[in-house]
Amino acid sequence: MKVFIAFLGIFLVSISAVVYQGDLGAYGQEQLLLKEAAEECAAGAALFLEEDAYAKGSIVFNQQQGQTYIKDYLAYIKRNSKALSRGTVSYEAVFEDEDCGYASENFSRIPAVTVDIRVATEDLFRLPFVKVTSLERRARYELPEESRK
């Protein structure tokens, strides 16, 4: 009987380790997808510039088109993500340019777009002692030096 109880204990610990490893892999995949989404949203939103201001030599982002691009891209990638499709997605986009101004940390006055994506979802881990119900990633895209001359 002692051997059976020891075997059962080792078996349960092994099953918990396998389940945790699988859930951790899925969590890592969700984080990677969210990171790529934040980078793509920031880079894509930075592509939309005000044409009149650009013709005069200054860089001003078209925030309305940038926000639309972010919404459309997040809706597009929902099909690839369990957390995004089942959870509540919110984002915040911060545009730094000559019209909106620059953050105090931006000493070089580089035009940039920062996108912060948050996802509130159901628990991503099946084990009762590990609970992760939200994901968050942030990405910043700064325009290259050549475009500011």
CSV table of C-alpha atoms in Angstrom, one decimal:
chain,number,residue,atom,x,y,z
A,1,MET,CA,0.0,0.0,0.0
A,2,LYS,CA,2.9,2.4,0.7
A,3,VAL,CA,4.2,1.9,-2.8
A,4,PHE,CA,0.8,2.7,-4.3
A,5,ILE,CA,0.4,5.9,-2.2
A,6,ALA,CA,4.0,7.0,-3.2
A,7,PHE,CA,3.2,6.3,-6.9
A,8,LEU,CA,0.0,8.2,-6.7
A,9,GLY,CA,1.7,11.2,-5.2
A,10,ILE,CA,4.5,11.2,-7.9
A,11,PHE,CA,1.9,10.7,-10.6
A,12,LEU,CA,-0.2,13.7,-9.4
A,13,VAL,CA,2.9,15.9,-9.2
A,14,SER,CA,4.0,14.8,-12.7
A,15,ILE,CA,0.5,15.5,-14.2
A,16,SER,CA,0.5,19.0,-12.6
A,17,ALA,CA,3.9,19.7,-14.0
A,18,VAL,CA,2.8,18.7,-17.5
A,19,VAL,CA,-0.4,20.8,-17.3
A,20,TYR,CA,1.6,23.8,-16.0
A,21,GLN,CA,4.2,23.4,-18.8
A,22,GLY,CA,1.4,23.4,-21.4
A,23,ASP,CA,-0.3,26.4,-20.0
A,24,LEU,CA,3.0,28.2,-19.7
A,25,GLY,CA,3.7,27.6,-23.4
A,26,ALA,CA,0.2,29.0,-24.3
A,27,TYR,CA,0.8,32.0,-22.0
A,28,GLY,CA,4.1,32.7,-23.7
A,29,GLN,CA,2.4,32.5,-27.1
A,30,GLU,CA,-0.2,35.0,-26.0
A,31,GLN,CA,2.4,37.4,-24.7
A,32,LEU,CA,4.4,37.1,-28.0
A,33,LEU,CA,1.2,37.8,-30.0
A,34,LEU,CA,0.4,40.8,-27.9
A,35,LYS,CA,3.9,42.1,-28.2
A,36,GLU,CA,3.8,41.8,-32.0
A,37,ALA,CA,0.3,43.5,-32.0
A,38,ALA,CA,1.5,46.4,-29.9
A,39,GLU,CA,4.6,46.9,-32.2
A,40,GLU,CA,2.5,46.7,-35.3
A,41,CYS,CA,-0.1,49.1,-34.0
A,42,ALA,CA,2.5,51.7,-33.0
A,43,ALA,CA,4.4,51.4,-36.3
A,44,GLY,CA,1.2,51.4,-38.3
A,45,ALA,CA,-0.3,54.4,-36.5
A,46,ALA,CA,3.0,56.3,-37.1
A,47,LEU,CA,2.5,56.0,-40.9
A,48,PHE,CA,-0.4,58.4,-41.0
A,49,LEU,CA,0.9,62.0,-41.2
A,50,GLU,CA,-1.0,65.2,-41.8
A,51,GLU,CA,-0.1,66.0,-45.4
A,52,ASP,CA,-0.3,69.8,-45.1
A,53,ALA,CA,2.0,69.9,-42.1
A,54,TYR,CA,4.4,67.5,-43.8
A,55,ALA,CA,4.5,69.6,-46.9
A,56,LYS,CA,5.5,72.6,-44.7
A,57,GLY,CA,8.4,70.5,-43.2
A,58,SER,CA,6.9,69.5,-39.8
A,59,ILE,CA,5.8,66.1,-38.6
A,60,VAL,CA,2.2,65.9,-37.3
A,61,PHE,CA,0.4,62.5,-36.9
A,62,ASN,CA,-3.1,62.1,-38.1
A,63,GLN,CA,-4.5,60.7,-34.9
A,64,GLN,CA,-7.9,59.8,-36.2
A,65,GLN,CA,-6.5,57.6,-38.9
A,66,GLY,CA,-4.0,56.1,-36.5
A,67,GLN,CA,-6.7,55.2,-34.0
A,68,THR,CA,-8.8,53.6,-36.7
A,69,TYR,CA,-5.8,51.6,-37.8
A,70,ILE,CA,-5.2,50.3,-34.3
A,71,LYS,CA,-8.9,49.3,-33.8
A,72,ASP,CA,-8.9,47.5,-37.2
A,73,TYR,CA,-5.7,45.7,-36.5
A,74,LEU,CA,-6.8,44.5,-33.1
A,75,ALA,CA,-10.1,43.2,-34.6
A,76,TYR,CA,-8.1,41.4,-37.3
A,77,ILE,CA,-5.8,39.6,-34.9
A,78,LYS,CA,-8.5,38.4,-32.6
A,79,ARG,CA,-8.9,35.3,-34.6
A,80,ASN,CA,-5.3,34.2,-33.7
A,81,SER,CA,-5.6,34.6,-30.0
A,82,LYS,CA,-7.7,32.9,-27.4
A,83,ALA,CA,-7.1,35.7,-24.8
A,84,LEU,CA,-8.0,38.5,-27.3
A,85,SER,CA,-11.1,36.7,-28.7
A,86,ARG,CA,-12.5,35.8,-25.3
A,87,GLY,CA,-11.3,38.8,-23.3
A,88,THR,CA,-11.9,42.5,-23.1
A,89,VAL,CA,-9.3,44.5,-25.0
A,90,SER,CA,-8.5,48.1,-24.3
A,91,TYR,CA,-5.7,50.2,-25.6
A,92,GLU,CA,-4.2,53.6,-25.2
A,93,ALA,CA,-2.3,55.4,-28.0
A,94,VAL,CA,-0.1,58.4,-27.2
A,95,PHE,CA,1.1,60.5,-30.1
A,96,GLU,CA,4.1,62.8,-29.6
A,97,ASP,CA,4.7,65.3,-32.4
A,98,GLU,CA,5.0,69.0,-33.1
A,99,ASP,CA,1.3,69.6,-32.7
A,100,CYS,CA,0.6,67.5,-29.5
A,101,GLY,CA,3.9,68.2,-27.9
A,102,TYR,CA,6.5,65.8,-26.5
A,103,ALA,CA,6.8,63.9,-23.2
A,104,SER,CA,9.2,65.2,-20.6
A,105,GLU,CA,11.4,62.1,-21.2
A,106,ASN,CA,11.7,62.8,-24.9
A,107,PHE,CA,14.6,65.2,-24.7
A,108,SER,CA,15.5,64.9,-28.4
A,109,ARG,CA,12.0,65.8,-29.5
A,110,ILE,CA,11.6,62.7,-31.7
A,111,PRO,CA,8.1,62.2,-33.1
A,112,ALA,CA,6.8,58.9,-31.7
A,113,VAL,CA,3.7,56.8,-31.1
A,114,THR,CA,3.3,54.7,-28.0
A,115,VAL,CA,0.6,52.0,-27.8
A,116,ASP,CA,-0.3,50.2,-24.6
A,117,ILE,CA,-2.6,47.2,-25.0
A,118,ARG,CA,-4.4,45.6,-22.1
A,119,VAL,CA,-6.4,42.4,-22.2
A,120,ALA,CA,-8.7,41.3,-19.3
A,121,THR,CA,-9.5,37.6,-19.8
A,122,GLU,CA,-10.4,34.4,-18.0
A,123,ASP,CA,-7.7,32.6,-16.1
A,124,LEU,CA,-5.0,31.3,-18.5
A,125,PHE,CA,-3.7,28.6,-16.2
A,126,ARG,CA,-5.7,25.5,-15.2
A,127,LEU,CA,-3.9,24.9,-12.0
A,128,PRO,CA,-5.7,26.4,-8.9
A,129,PHE,CA,-2.6,28.0,-7.4
A,130,VAL,CA,-1.6,29.9,-10.6
A,131,LYS,CA,-3.9,32.7,-11.6
A,132,VAL,CA,-3.3,35.1,-14.6
A,133,THR,CA,-6.3,37.1,-15.7
A,134,SER,CA,-4.7,40.0,-17.6
A,135,LEU,CA,-2.1,40.6,-20.2
A,136,GLU,CA,-0.4,44.0,-21.0
A,137,ARG,CA,2.2,45.0,-23.5
A,138,ARG,CA,3.5,48.4,-24.6
A,139,ALA,CA,5.4,49.4,-27.7
A,140,ARG,CA,6.9,52.7,-28.9
A,141,TYR,CA,7.7,53.6,-32.5
A,142,GLU,CA,10.0,56.5,-33.1
A,143,LEU,CA,10.4,58.0,-36.5
A,144,PRO,CA,13.9,57.5,-37.9
A,145,GLU,CA,16.4,60.4,-38.0
A,146,GLU,CA,16.2,60.7,-41.9
A,147,SER,CA,12.5,61.6,-41.9
A,148,ARG,CA,13.0,64.6,-39.5
A,149,LYS,CA,15.3,66.5,-41.8
